[in-house]
PDB file of C-alpha atoms and ligand atoms in Angstrom:
ATOM      1  CA  MET A  44     218.509 140.623  -7.205  1.00 83.00           C
ATOM      2  CA  THR A  45     217.020 138.265  -9.673  1.00 95.00           C
ATOM      3  CA  ASP A  46     216.209 134.847  -8.258  1.00 97.00           C
ATOM      4  CA  ARG A  47     217.518 131.916 -10.295  1.00 98.00           C
ATOM      5  CA  TYR A  48     215.739 128.528 -10.740  1.00 98.00           C
ATOM      6  CA  ALA A  49     216.612 125.692 -13.103  1.00 98.00           C
ATOM      7  CA  VAL A  50     215.689 122.029 -14.135  1.00 98.00           C
ATOM      8  CA  ILE A  51     218.460 119.386 -13.953  1.00 98.00           C
ATOM      9  CA  GLY A  52     218.153 116.509 -16.073  1.00 95.00           C
ATOM     10  CA  ASN A  53     219.901 114.163 -18.745  1.00 93.00           C
ATOM     11  CA  PRO A  54     218.750 114.633 -21.380  1.00 90.00           C
ATOM     12  CA  VAL A  55     217.201 118.075 -20.680  1.00 94.00           C
ATOM     13  CA  ALA A  56     217.554 120.124 -23.989  1.00 92.00           C
ATOM     14  CA  HIS A  57     213.961 119.010 -24.856  1.00 88.00           C
ATOM     15  CA  SER A  58     212.505 120.194 -21.533  1.00 92.00           C
ATOM     16  CA  LYS A  59     209.455 122.552 -21.820  1.00 95.00           C
ATOM     17  CA  SER A  60     210.086 123.732 -17.977  1.00 97.00           C
ATOM     18  CA  PRO A  61     212.148 126.889 -18.930  1.00 98.00           C
ATOM     19  CA  GLN A  62     209.260 128.017 -21.309  1.00 97.00           C
ATOM     20  CA  ILE A  63     206.531 127.190 -18.877  1.00 98.00           C
ATOM     21  CA  HIS A  64     208.236 128.856 -15.903  1.00 98.00           C
ATOM     22  CA  ALA A  65     209.247 132.069 -17.942  1.00 97.00           C
ATOM     23  CA  VAL A  66     205.336 132.468 -18.833  1.00 97.00           C
ATOM     24  CA  PHE A  67     204.515 131.908 -15.189  1.00 98.00           C
ATOM     25  CA  ALA A  68     207.014 134.436 -14.163  1.00 98.00           C
ATOM     26  CA  GLU A  69     205.535 137.116 -16.570  1.00 97.00           C
ATOM     27  CA  LEU A  70     202.094 136.385 -15.613  1.00 96.00           C
ATOM     28  CA  THR A  71     202.679 136.895 -11.875  1.00 98.00           C
ATOM     29  CA  LEU A  72     205.357 139.599 -12.079  1.00 97.00           C
ATOM     30  CA  GLN A  73     208.120 137.509 -10.423  1.00 98.00           C
ATOM     31  CA  ASP A  74     211.783 138.767 -10.812  1.00 97.00           C
ATOM     32  CA  MET A  75     213.320 135.377 -11.701  1.00 98.00           C
ATOM     33  CA  THR A  76     215.046 133.411 -14.370  1.00 98.00           C
ATOM     34  CA  TYR A  77     214.838 129.681 -15.168  1.00 98.00           C
ATOM     35  CA  GLU A  78     217.415 127.774 -16.991  1.00 98.00           C
ATOM     36  CA  ALA A  79     218.124 124.054 -18.116  1.00 98.00           C
ATOM     37  CA  ILE A  80     221.260 122.315 -16.642  1.00 98.00           C
ATOM     38  CA  LEU A  81     222.498 119.230 -18.209  1.00 98.00           C
ATOM     39  CA  ALA A  82     224.330 116.994 -15.585  1.00 98.00           C
ATOM     40  CA  PRO A  83     226.395 113.949 -16.316  1.00 98.00           C
ATOM     41  CA  PRO A  84     224.787 110.775 -15.021  1.00 96.00           C
ATOM     42  CA  ASP A  85     226.934 110.605 -11.845  1.00 97.00           C
ATOM     43  CA  GLY A  86     226.969 114.344 -11.425  1.00 98.00           C
ATOM     44  CA  PHE A  87     223.638 115.397 -10.113  1.00 98.00           C
ATOM     45  CA  THR A  88     224.750 116.375  -6.571  1.00 98.00           C
ATOM     46  CA  GLN A  89     227.765 118.432  -7.841  1.00 98.00           C
ATOM     47  CA  ALA A  90     225.418 120.201 -10.334  1.00 98.00           C
ATOM     48  CA  VAL A  91     223.195 121.176  -7.564  1.00 98.00           C
ATOM     49  CA  ARG A  92     225.898 122.434  -5.216  1.00 98.00           C
ATOM     50  CA  THR A  93     227.271 124.433  -8.005  1.00 98.00           C
ATOM     51  CA  PHE A  94     223.941 126.110  -8.771  1.00 98.00           C
ATOM     52  CA  MET A  95     223.321 126.883  -5.060  1.00 97.00           C
ATOM     53  CA  ALA A  96     226.834 128.429  -4.648  1.00 96.00           C
ATOM     54  CA  ALA A  97     226.083 130.535  -7.669  1.00 96.00           C
ATOM     55  CA  GLY A  98     222.837 131.747  -5.716  1.00 95.00           C
ATOM     56  CA  GLY A  99     220.224 129.394  -7.222  1.00 98.00           C
ATOM     57  CA  ARG A 100     216.902 129.405  -5.083  1.00 98.00           C
ATOM     58  CA  GLY A 101     215.695 125.811  -6.276  1.00 98.00           C
ATOM     59  CA  VAL A 102     215.497 123.442  -8.951  1.00 98.00           C
ATOM     60  CA  ASN A 103     213.319 120.944 -10.805  1.00 98.00           C
ATOM     61  CA  VAL A 104     214.340 117.671 -11.105  1.00 97.00           C
ATOM     62  CA  THR A 105     213.756 115.219 -14.213  1.00 92.00           C
ATOM     63  CA  VAL A 106     214.815 111.881 -15.454  1.00 86.00           C
ATOM     64  CA  PRO A 107     217.229 110.147 -14.315  1.00 89.00           C
ATOM     65  CA  PHE A 108     217.757 112.213 -11.123  1.00 94.00           C
ATOM     66  CA  LYS A 109     214.445 111.925  -8.981  1.00 93.00           C
ATOM     67  CA  LEU A 110     215.797 109.282  -6.814  1.00 91.00           C
ATOM     68  CA  ASP A 111     219.293 111.220  -6.343  1.00 96.00           C
ATOM     69  CA  ALA A 112     217.232 114.342  -5.415  1.00 97.00           C
ATOM     70  CA  TYR A 113     215.285 112.175  -2.709  1.00 97.00           C
ATOM     71  CA  ALA A 114     218.462 111.287  -1.211  1.00 97.00           C
ATOM     72  CA  LEU A 115     220.080 114.635  -1.322  1.00 98.00           C
ATOM     73  CA  ALA A 116     217.170 116.493   0.417  1.00 98.00           C
ATOM     74  CA  ALA A 117     217.703 116.987   4.227  1.00 98.00           C
ATOM     75  CA  THR A 118     213.950 117.353   4.610  1.00 98.00           C
ATOM     76  CA  ARG A 119     211.121 116.070   2.509  1.00 98.00           C
ATOM     77  CA  SER A 120     207.299 116.516   2.321  1.00 96.00           C
ATOM     78  CA  PRO A 121     205.012 113.567   3.140  1.00 92.00           C
ATOM     79  CA  ARG A 122     204.250 113.130  -0.412  1.00 90.00           C
ATOM     80  CA  ALA A 123     207.882 113.070  -1.420  1.00 95.00           C
ATOM     81  CA  GLU A 124     208.372 110.493   1.408  1.00 94.00           C
ATOM     82  CA  ALA A 125     205.300 108.386   0.102  1.00 90.00           C
ATOM     83  CA  ALA A 126     206.749 108.521  -3.578  1.00 91.00           C
ATOM     84  CA  ARG A 127     210.470 108.005  -2.408  1.00 92.00           C
ATOM     85  CA  ALA A 128     211.052 110.447  -5.514  1.00 92.00           C
ATOM     86  CA  VAL A 129     211.644 114.165  -5.453  1.00 95.00           C
ATOM     87  CA  ASN A 130     211.040 116.622  -8.423  1.00 96.00           C
ATOM     88  CA  THR A 131     211.461 119.874  -6.657  1.00 98.00           C
ATOM     89  CA  LEU A 132     214.311 121.073  -4.539  1.00 98.00           C
ATOM     90  CA  THR A 133     214.040 124.323  -2.575  1.00 98.00           C
ATOM     91  CA  PHE A 134     217.329 125.853  -1.018  1.00 98.00           C
ATOM     92  CA  SER A 135     217.129 128.007   2.260  1.00 95.00           C
ATOM     93  CA  PRO A 136     219.473 128.733   4.965  1.00 93.00           C
ATOM     94  CA  ARG A 137     217.857 125.715   6.793  1.00 93.00           C
ATOM     95  CA  GLY A 138     218.915 123.473   3.939  1.00 96.00           C
ATOM     96  CA  ILE A 139     217.641 121.515   1.127  1.00 98.00           C
ATOM     97  CA  HIS A 140     214.076 120.774   1.147  1.00 98.00           C
ATOM     98  CA  GLY A 141     212.469 118.051  -1.137  1.00 98.00           C
ATOM     99  CA  ASP A 142     208.836 117.654  -2.687  1.00 98.00           C
ATOM    100  CA  ASN A 143     207.267 115.857  -5.450  1.00 97.00           C
ATOM    101  CA  THR A 144     204.532 117.875  -7.261  1.00 97.00           C
ATOM    102  CA  ASP A 145     204.015 115.243 -10.098  1.00 96.00           C
ATOM    103  CA  GLY A 146     200.774 113.730  -8.188  1.00 96.00           C
ATOM    104  CA  VAL A 147     199.327 117.127  -7.605  1.00 96.00           C
ATOM    105  CA  GLY A 148     199.791 118.035 -11.454  1.00 98.00           C
ATOM    106  CA  LEU A 149     198.154 114.683 -12.584  1.00 98.00           C
ATOM    107  CA  ILE A 150     195.169 115.337 -10.278  1.00 98.00           C
ATOM    108  CA  ALA A 151     194.979 119.051 -11.290  1.00 98.00           C
ATOM    109  CA  ASP A 152     195.040 118.043 -14.884  1.00 98.00           C
ATOM    110  CA  LEU A 153     192.377 115.267 -14.627  1.00 98.00           C
ATOM    111  CA  THR A 154     189.900 117.214 -12.248  1.00 98.00           C
ATOM    112  CA  ARG A 155     190.125 120.902 -13.327  1.00 96.00           C
ATOM    113  CA  ASN A 156     191.377 120.799 -17.110  1.00 96.00           C
ATOM    114  CA  LEU A 157     189.583 117.556 -17.979  1.00 97.00           C
ATOM    115  CA  GLY A 158     186.580 117.872 -15.563  1.00 97.00           C
ATOM    116  CA  LEU A 159     186.564 114.518 -14.076  1.00 97.00           C
ATOM    117  CA  ASP A 160     185.390 113.741 -10.562  1.00 97.00           C
ATOM    118  CA  LEU A 161     187.469 110.717  -9.705  1.00 98.00           C
ATOM    119  CA  ALA A 162     185.606 109.738  -6.396  1.00 97.00           C
ATOM    120  CA  GLY A 163     183.888 106.389  -6.832  1.00 97.00           C
ATOM    121  CA  ARG A 164     185.603 105.646 -10.132  1.00 98.00           C
ATOM    122  CA  ARG A 165     187.428 102.648 -11.091  1.00 98.00           C
ATOM    123  CA  ILE A 166     191.137 103.821 -11.883  1.00 98.00           C
ATOM    124  CA  LEU A 167     193.924 101.525 -13.660  1.00 98.00           C
ATOM    125  CA  LEU A 168     197.565 102.709 -13.220  1.00 98.00           C
ATOM    126  CA  LEU A 169     199.803 101.004 -15.627  1.00 98.00           C
ATOM    127  CA  GLY A 170     203.558 100.938 -14.649  1.00 97.00           C
ATOM    128  CA  ALA A 171     205.394 100.696 -11.277  1.00 94.00           C
ATOM    129  CA  GLY A 172     208.428 103.175 -11.676  1.00 88.00           C
ATOM    130  CA  GLY A 173     208.995 106.617 -10.216  1.00 84.00           C
ATOM    131  CA  ALA A 174     206.087 108.349 -12.199  1.00 89.00           C
ATOM    132  CA  ALA A 175     203.518 105.586 -10.746  1.00 93.00           C
ATOM    133  CA  ARG A 176     204.841 105.992  -7.329  1.00 91.00           C
ATOM    134  CA  GLY A 177     204.476 109.842  -7.363  1.00 92.00           C
ATOM    135  CA  VAL A 178     200.974 109.750  -8.375  1.00 95.00           C
ATOM    136  CA  LEU A 179     199.772 106.811  -6.161  1.00 95.00           C
ATOM    137  CA  LEU A 180     199.044 108.733  -3.004  1.00 93.00           C
ATOM    138  CA  PRO A 181     197.268 111.606  -4.366  1.00 94.00           C
ATOM    139  CA  LEU A 182     195.151 109.237  -6.541  1.00 96.00           C
ATOM    140  CA  LEU A 183     194.213 107.384  -3.392  1.00 96.00           C
ATOM    141  CA  GLU A 184     193.313 110.685  -1.816  1.00 94.00           C
ATOM    142  CA  THR A 185     190.609 111.309  -4.491  1.00 96.00           C
ATOM    143  CA  LYS A 186     188.803 108.265  -3.045  1.00 96.00           C
ATOM    144  CA  PRO A 187     188.270 106.132  -6.143  1.00 97.00           C
ATOM    145  CA  ALA A 188     186.082 103.007  -5.684  1.00 97.00           C
ATOM    146  CA  VAL A 189     189.033 100.907  -6.528  1.00 97.00           C
ATOM    147  CA  LEU A 190     192.682 101.807  -7.785  1.00 98.00           C
ATOM    148  CA  THR A 191     194.427  98.912  -9.547  1.00 98.00           C
ATOM    149  CA  LEU A 192     198.138  98.737 -10.289  1.00 98.00           C
ATOM    150  CA  ALA A 193     199.277  96.654 -13.090  1.00 98.00           C
ATOM    151  CA  ASN A 194     202.877  96.382 -14.184  1.00 98.00           C
ATOM    152  CA  ARG A 195     204.695  94.289 -17.051  1.00 98.00           C
ATOM    153  CA  MET A 196     206.659  92.794 -13.992  1.00 98.00           C
ATOM    154  CA  ALA A 197     203.777  91.868 -11.778  1.00 98.00           C
ATOM    155  CA  GLU A 198     206.072  91.522  -8.653  1.00 98.00           C
ATOM    156  CA  LYS A 199     206.471  95.353  -8.572  1.00 97.00           C
ATOM    157  CA  ALA A 200     202.886  96.209  -8.901  1.00 98.00           C
ATOM    158  CA  ARG A 201     202.369  93.802  -5.973  1.00 98.00           C
ATOM    159  CA  ALA A 202     205.074  95.231  -3.869  1.00 97.00           C
ATOM    160  CA  LEU A 203     203.540  98.767  -4.538  1.00 95.00           C
ATOM    161  CA  LYS A 204     200.120  97.565  -3.566  1.00 97.00           C
ATOM    162  CA  ALA A 205     201.665  96.447  -0.257  1.00 96.00           C
ATOM    163  CA  ALA A 206     203.639  99.554   0.295  1.00 94.00           C
ATOM    164  CA  PHE A 207     200.585 101.810  -0.246  1.00 94.00           C
ATOM    165  CA  GLU A 208     197.806  99.797   1.237  1.00 95.00           C
ATOM    166  CA  PRO A 209     198.434 101.336   4.890  1.00 93.00           C
ATOM    167  CA  LEU A 210     197.831 104.682   3.224  1.00 90.00           C
ATOM    168  CA  ALA A 211     194.786 103.759   1.072  1.00 92.00           C
ATOM    169  CA  ASP A 212     192.194 104.789   3.952  1.00 89.00           C
ATOM    170  CA  GLY A 213     189.517 102.501   3.023  1.00 87.00           C
ATOM    171  CA  CYS A 214     189.883 102.660  -0.781  1.00 93.00           C
ATOM    172  CA  ALA A 215     190.376  99.171  -2.469  1.00 96.00           C
ATOM    173  CA  ILE A 216     193.750  98.918  -4.070  1.00 98.00           C
ATOM    174  CA  GLU A 217     195.018  95.825  -6.112  1.00 98.00           C
ATOM    175  CA  GLY A 218     198.427  94.909  -7.672  1.00 98.00           C
ATOM    176  CA  GLY A 219     199.353  92.417 -10.218  1.00 98.00           C
ATOM    177  CA  GLY A 220     200.338  91.638 -13.952  1.00 98.00           C
ATOM    178  CA  PHE A 221     198.643  92.754 -17.135  1.00 98.00           C
ATOM    179  CA  ALA A 222     197.128  89.330 -17.779  1.00 98.00           C
ATOM    180  CA  GLU A 223     195.161  89.473 -14.439  1.00 98.00           C
ATOM    181  CA  LEU A 224     193.178  92.441 -15.977  1.00 98.00           C
ATOM    182  CA  ALA A 225     191.315  90.146 -18.269  1.00 98.00           C
ATOM    183  CA  GLY A 226     187.525  90.525 -17.919  1.00 98.00           C
ATOM    184  CA  ARG A 227     187.982  93.878 -15.961  1.00 98.00           C
ATOM    185  CA  GLN A 228     186.506  97.143 -16.765  1.00 98.00           C
ATOM    186  CA  PHE A 229     187.728 100.841 -15.642  1.00 98.00           C
ATOM    187  CA  ASP A 230     186.491 104.215 -15.987  1.00 98.00           C
ATOM    188  CA  VAL A 231     190.199 105.829 -16.081  1.00 98.00           C
ATOM    189  CA  VAL A 232     193.223 104.185 -17.525  1.00 98.00           C
ATOM    190  CA  ILE A 233     196.514 105.956 -16.855  1.00 98.00           C
ATOM    191  CA  ASN A 234     199.532 104.924 -18.700  1.00 98.00           C
ATOM    192  CA  ALA A 235     202.452 105.591 -16.238  1.00 96.00           C
ATOM    193  CA  THR A 236     204.906 103.237 -18.050  1.00 95.00           C
ATOM    194  CA  SER A 237     207.655 104.491 -20.242  1.00 91.00           C
ATOM    195  CA  ALA A 238     206.456 102.204 -23.218  1.00 94.00           C
ATOM    196  CA  SER A 239     205.493 105.343 -25.286  1.00 90.00           C
ATOM    197  CA  LEU A 240     209.193 106.589 -25.217  1.00 85.00           C
ATOM    198  CA  SER A 241     209.921 103.537 -27.416  1.00 89.00           C
ATOM    199  CA  ASP A 242     206.776 103.898 -29.443  1.00 92.00           C
ATOM    200  CA  GLU A 243     205.209 100.692 -27.685  1.00 96.00           C
ATOM    201  CA  ALA A 244     202.178 100.089 -25.831  1.00 97.00           C
ATOM    202  CA  PRO A 245     201.729  97.986 -22.742  1.00 98.00           C
ATOM    203  CA  LEU A 246     200.176  94.702 -23.822  1.00 97.00           C
ATOM    204  CA  LEU A 247     196.675  94.611 -22.297  1.00 98.00           C
ATOM    205  CA  PRO A 248     193.902  92.352 -22.490  1.00 98.00           C
ATOM    206  CA  ALA A 249     190.886  93.546 -24.694  1.00 98.00           C
ATOM    207  CA  GLY A 250     187.735  95.059 -23.193  1.00 97.00           C
ATOM    208  CA  LEU A 251     189.365  97.271 -20.510  1.00 98.00           C
ATOM    209  CA  TYR A 252     187.556 100.460 -21.158  1.00 98.00           C
ATOM    210  CA  ALA A 253     184.164 101.096 -19.714  1.00 98.00           C
ATOM    211  CA  ALA A 254     181.549 103.486 -21.381  1.00 96.00           C
ATOM    212  CA  ASP A 255     182.675 106.991 -21.140  1.00 96.00           C
ATOM    213  CA  SER A 256     186.075 106.011 -19.868  1.00 98.00           C
ATOM    214  CA  LEU A 257     189.256 108.076 -20.389  1.00 98.00           C
ATOM    215  CA  ALA A 258     192.691 106.823 -21.393  1.00 98.00           C
ATOM    216  CA  TYR A 259     195.387 109.241 -20.115  1.00 98.00           C
ATOM    217  CA  ASP A 260     199.172 108.862 -21.270  1.00 98.00           C
ATOM    218  CA  MET A 261     201.687 110.581 -19.129  1.00 96.00           C
ATOM    219  CA  MET A 262     203.871 111.083 -22.149  1.00 93.00           C
ATOM    220  CA  TYR A 263     202.977 114.112 -24.323  1.00 91.00           C
ATOM    221  CA  GLY A 264     203.613 115.718 -27.489  1.00 85.00           C
ATOM    222  CA  LYS A 265     202.257 112.913 -29.675  1.00 86.00           C
ATOM    223  CA  THR A 266     199.592 110.349 -30.050  1.00 91.00           C
ATOM    224  CA  THR A 267     201.250 107.320 -28.578  1.00 96.00           C
ATOM    225  CA  ALA A 268     200.605 103.618 -29.363  1.00 98.00           C
ATOM    226  CA  PHE A 269     198.834 103.424 -25.988  1.00 98.00           C
ATOM    227  CA  LEU A 270     196.255 106.267 -26.920  1.00 98.00           C
ATOM    228  CA  VAL A 271     195.973 104.589 -30.433  1.00 98.00           C
ATOM    229  CA  ALA A 272     195.077 101.049 -29.068  1.00 98.00           C
ATOM    230  CA  ALA A 273     192.823 102.775 -26.147  1.00 98.00           C
ATOM    231  CA  ARG A 274     190.781 104.464 -28.884  1.00 98.00           C
ATOM    232  CA  ALA A 275     190.470 101.212 -31.076  1.00 97.00           C
ATOM    233  CA  GLN A 276     189.419  99.534 -27.518  1.00 97.00           C
ATOM    234  CA  GLY A 277     186.493 101.944 -27.096  1.00 97.00           C
ATOM    235  CA  ALA A 278     187.992 104.609 -24.749  1.00 98.00           C
ATOM    236  CA  ALA A 279     185.616 107.518 -25.157  1.00 98.00           C
ATOM    237  CA  ARG A 280     188.208 110.297 -24.314  1.00 98.00           C
ATOM    238  CA  LEU A 281     191.977 110.359 -24.886  1.00 98.00           C
ATOM    239  CA  ALA A 282     194.527 112.694 -23.146  1.00 97.00           C
ATOM    240  CA  ASP A 283     198.306 113.172 -23.203  1.00 97.00           C
ATOM    241  CA  GLY A 284     200.562 114.392 -20.244  1.00 96.00           C
ATOM    242  CA  LEU A 285     201.107 117.904 -21.211  1.00 96.00           C
ATOM    243  CA  GLY A 286     198.518 119.240 -18.769  1.00 97.00           C
ATOM    244  CA  MET A 287     200.056 117.338 -16.027  1.00 98.00           C
ATOM    245  CA  LEU A 288     203.523 118.861 -16.877  1.00 97.00           C
ATOM    246  CA  VAL A 289     201.942 122.526 -16.586  1.00 98.00           C
ATOM    247  CA  GLU A 290     200.204 121.718 -13.449  1.00 98.00           C
ATOM    248  CA  GLN A 291     203.174 120.049 -11.583  1.00 98.00           C
ATOM    249  CA  ALA A 292     205.356 123.037 -12.797  1.00 98.00           C
ATOM    250  CA  ALA A 293     202.517 125.384 -11.277  1.00 98.00           C
ATOM    251  CA  GLU A 294     202.902 123.666  -7.823  1.00 98.00           C
ATOM    252  CA  SER A 295     206.698 123.957  -7.953  1.00 98.00           C
ATOM    253  CA  PHE A 296     206.208 127.642  -8.758  1.00 98.00           C
ATOM    254  CA  PHE A 297     203.754 127.925  -5.928  1.00 98.00           C
ATOM    255  CA  LEU A 298     206.201 126.323  -3.409  1.00 98.00           C
ATOM    256  CA  TRP A 299     209.181 128.548  -4.548  1.00 98.00           C
ATOM    257  CA  ARG A 300     207.099 131.855  -5.075  1.00 98.00           C
ATOM    258  CA  GLY A 301     204.087 131.745  -2.866  1.00 98.00           C
ATOM    259  CA  VAL A 302     202.054 132.568  -5.862  1.00 98.00           C
ATOM    260  CA  ARG A 303     199.715 130.296  -8.045  1.00 97.00           C
ATOM    261  CA  PRO A 304     200.065 131.004 -11.640  1.00 97.00           C
ATOM    262  CA  ASP A 305     197.106 130.563 -14.156  1.00 97.00           C
ATOM    263  CA  THR A 306     197.909 127.556 -16.055  1.00 98.00           C
ATOM    264  CA  VAL A 307     195.211 127.811 -18.759  1.00 95.00           C
ATOM    265  CA  PRO A 308     197.069 130.388 -20.964  1.00 94.00           C
ATOM    266  CA  VAL A 309     200.488 128.402 -20.751  1.00 96.00           C
ATOM    267  CA  LEU A 310     198.576 125.075 -21.727  1.00 96.00           C
ATOM    268  CA  GLU A 311     196.986 126.973 -24.672  1.00 94.00           C
ATOM    269  CA  LEU A 312     200.270 128.276 -25.666  1.00 94.00           C
ATOM    270  CA  LEU A 313     202.175 124.912 -25.591  1.00 94.00           C
ATOM    271  CA  ARG A 314     199.101 123.229 -27.334  1.00 91.00           C
ATOM    272  CA  LYS A 315     199.652 125.696 -30.123  1.00 91.00           C
ATOM    273  CA  SER A 316     203.297 125.322 -30.574  1.00 84.00           C
TER     274      SER A 316
HETATM  275  P1  NDP B 273     210.690 104.486 -14.894  1.00 97.56           P
HETATM  276  O1  NDP B 273     211.835 104.031 -15.856  1.00 97.56           O
HETATM  277  O2  NDP B 273     210.865 104.676 -13.395  1.00 97.56           O
HETATM  278  O3  NDP B 273     209.594 103.466 -14.984  1.00 97.56           O
HETATM  279  C1  NDP B 273     209.238 102.857 -16.303  1.00 97.56           C
HETATM  280  C2  NDP B 273     208.003 101.922 -16.150  1.00 97.56           C
HETATM  281  O4  NDP B 273     207.567 101.489 -17.490  1.00 97.56           O
HETATM  282  C3  NDP B 273     208.102 100.490 -15.437  1.00 97.56           C
HETATM  283  O5  NDP B 273     207.070 100.083 -14.803  1.00 97.56           O
HETATM  284  C4  NDP B 273     208.335  99.380 -16.638  1.00 97.56           C
HETATM  285  O6  NDP B 273     207.975  98.149 -16.365  1.00 97.56           O
HETATM  286  C5  NDP B 273     207.322 100.156 -17.612  1.00 97.56           C
HETATM  287  N1  NDP B 273     207.609  99.726 -19.043  1.00 97.56           N
HETATM  288  C6  NDP B 273     208.602 100.154 -19.658  1.00 97.56           C
HETATM  289  N2  NDP B 273     208.673  99.758 -21.036  1.00 97.56           N
HETATM  290  C7  NDP B 273     207.426  99.084 -21.098  1.00 97.56           C
HETATM  291  C8  NDP B 273     206.821  98.311 -22.152  1.00 97.56           C
HETATM  292  N3  NDP B 273     207.203  98.312 -23.251  1.00 97.56           N
HETATM  293  N4  NDP B 273     205.630  97.737 -21.954  1.00 97.56           N
HETATM  294  C9  NDP B 273     205.003  97.908 -20.610  1.00 97.56           C
HETATM  295  N5  NDP B 273     205.724  98.533 -19.621  1.00 97.56           N
HETATM  296  C10 NDP B 273     206.998  98.905 -19.773  1.00 97.56           C
HETATM  297  O7  NDP B 273     210.109 105.688 -15.610  1.00 97.56           O
HETATM  298  P2  NDP B 273     209.105 106.775 -14.910  1.00 97.56           P
HETATM  299  O8  NDP B 273     208.166 106.122 -14.016  1.00 97.56           O
HETATM  300  O9  NDP B 273     209.965 107.888 -14.371  1.00 97.56           O
HETATM  301  O10 NDP B 273     208.381 107.608 -16.223  1.00 97.56           O
HETATM  302  C11 NDP B 273     207.243 106.858 -17.032  1.00 97.56           C
HETATM  303  C12 NDP B 273     206.730 107.776 -18.130  1.00 97.56           C
HETATM  304  O11 NDP B 273     206.036 108.961 -17.259  1.00 97.56           O
HETATM  305  C13 NDP B 273     207.744 108.416 -18.848  1.00 97.56           C
HETATM  306  O12 NDP B 273     207.207 108.260 -20.081  1.00 97.56           O
HETATM  307  C14 NDP B 273     207.802 110.058 -18.459  1.00 97.56           C
HETATM  308  O13 NDP B 273     208.143 110.590 -19.601  1.00 97.56           O
HETATM  309  C15 NDP B 273     206.355 110.142 -18.002  1.00 97.56           C
HETATM  310  N6  NDP B 273     206.251 111.241 -17.103  1.00 97.56           N
HETATM  311  C16 NDP B 273     205.382 112.192 -17.396  1.00 97.56           C
HETATM  312  C17 NDP B 273     205.313 113.480 -16.503  1.00 97.56           C
HETATM  313  C18 NDP B 273     204.543 114.559 -16.807  1.00 97.56           C
HETATM  314  O14 NDP B 273     204.517 115.675 -16.227  1.00 97.56           O
HETATM  315  N7  NDP B 273     203.566 114.403 -17.971  1.00 97.56           N
HETATM  316  C19 NDP B 273     205.943 113.448 -15.195  1.00 97.56           C
HETATM  317  C20 NDP B 273     206.770 112.218 -14.812  1.00 97.56           C
HETATM  318  C21 NDP B 273     206.689 111.072 -15.798  1.00 97.56           C
HETATM  319  P3  NDP B 273     208.985  97.088 -15.804  1.00 97.56           P
HETATM  320  O15 NDP B 273     208.835  97.306 -14.195  1.00 97.56           O
HETATM  321  O16 NDP B 273     208.219  95.815 -16.068  1.00 97.56           O
HETATM  322  O17 NDP B 273     210.254  97.307 -16.541  1.00 97.56           O
END
């Protein structure tokens, strides 16, 4: 019987996940379907249960349900525990298992697709929401020289720093507000705020970009105000989050099917469209 998977979100019509997983399934000869399910804001658990009862094998979870998915999972991977957010649920007779593939997706995009070696680099991560939480541990595992967290509400970045310091394993980790970045320089600046959704850029001090630096916006599909400002401030390279999206999807696919799809043709296809 054909196995069924889905992405659950609100909104979800814009999601590229059905297209991505359809190509993965074709490339790896997997007998499966993947659909988009719109759940009402208070209806995530019901939507999951209905899909499970109809024979669903797993779901991806997007805005605004990643915390609900964390709560629903009976067991969770260490990276989901660290992020306190879940974007991949797998159903089995043992129950619902939660994982978070966002961080792996970001690291795969930065290192494989964009060719960066993050070890020893100065990384600035902007934002302290679900996306930032999801990528923090995988970023620390790449052994940067320093990982600096900065958020509009500085207290949240300080709290994240305190929460992740025990996991830093020798890497320097800092947390604070945007103004505290004055006079600093970074090799990689990652925008994990949702400012781009409203065509805004985080209000950053000038001079943050070192020579050969990369500005990366997790938002995809357009040249955001953050990327425009980064270019004006001297960032050598710009990247959006489309690669992260495809790579996190590939990791979810691997968790479900035990096969790793080639992401290059999928990324090329999406860039063309
Ligand atoms: P959350 O709502 O959890 O967090 C929002 C964050 O953005 C907060 O830190 C908030 O700061 C900050 N913020 C919002 N507006 C502004 C602004 N105008 N200036 C500065 N900071 C601002 O969102 P998520 O963490 O879930 O998502 C963040 C982004 O990452 C979204 O654009 C999402 O689409 C993208 N994303 C992309 C993925 C991919 O695969 N490419 C995967 C996951 C997420 P404060 O705390 O001060 O309010």
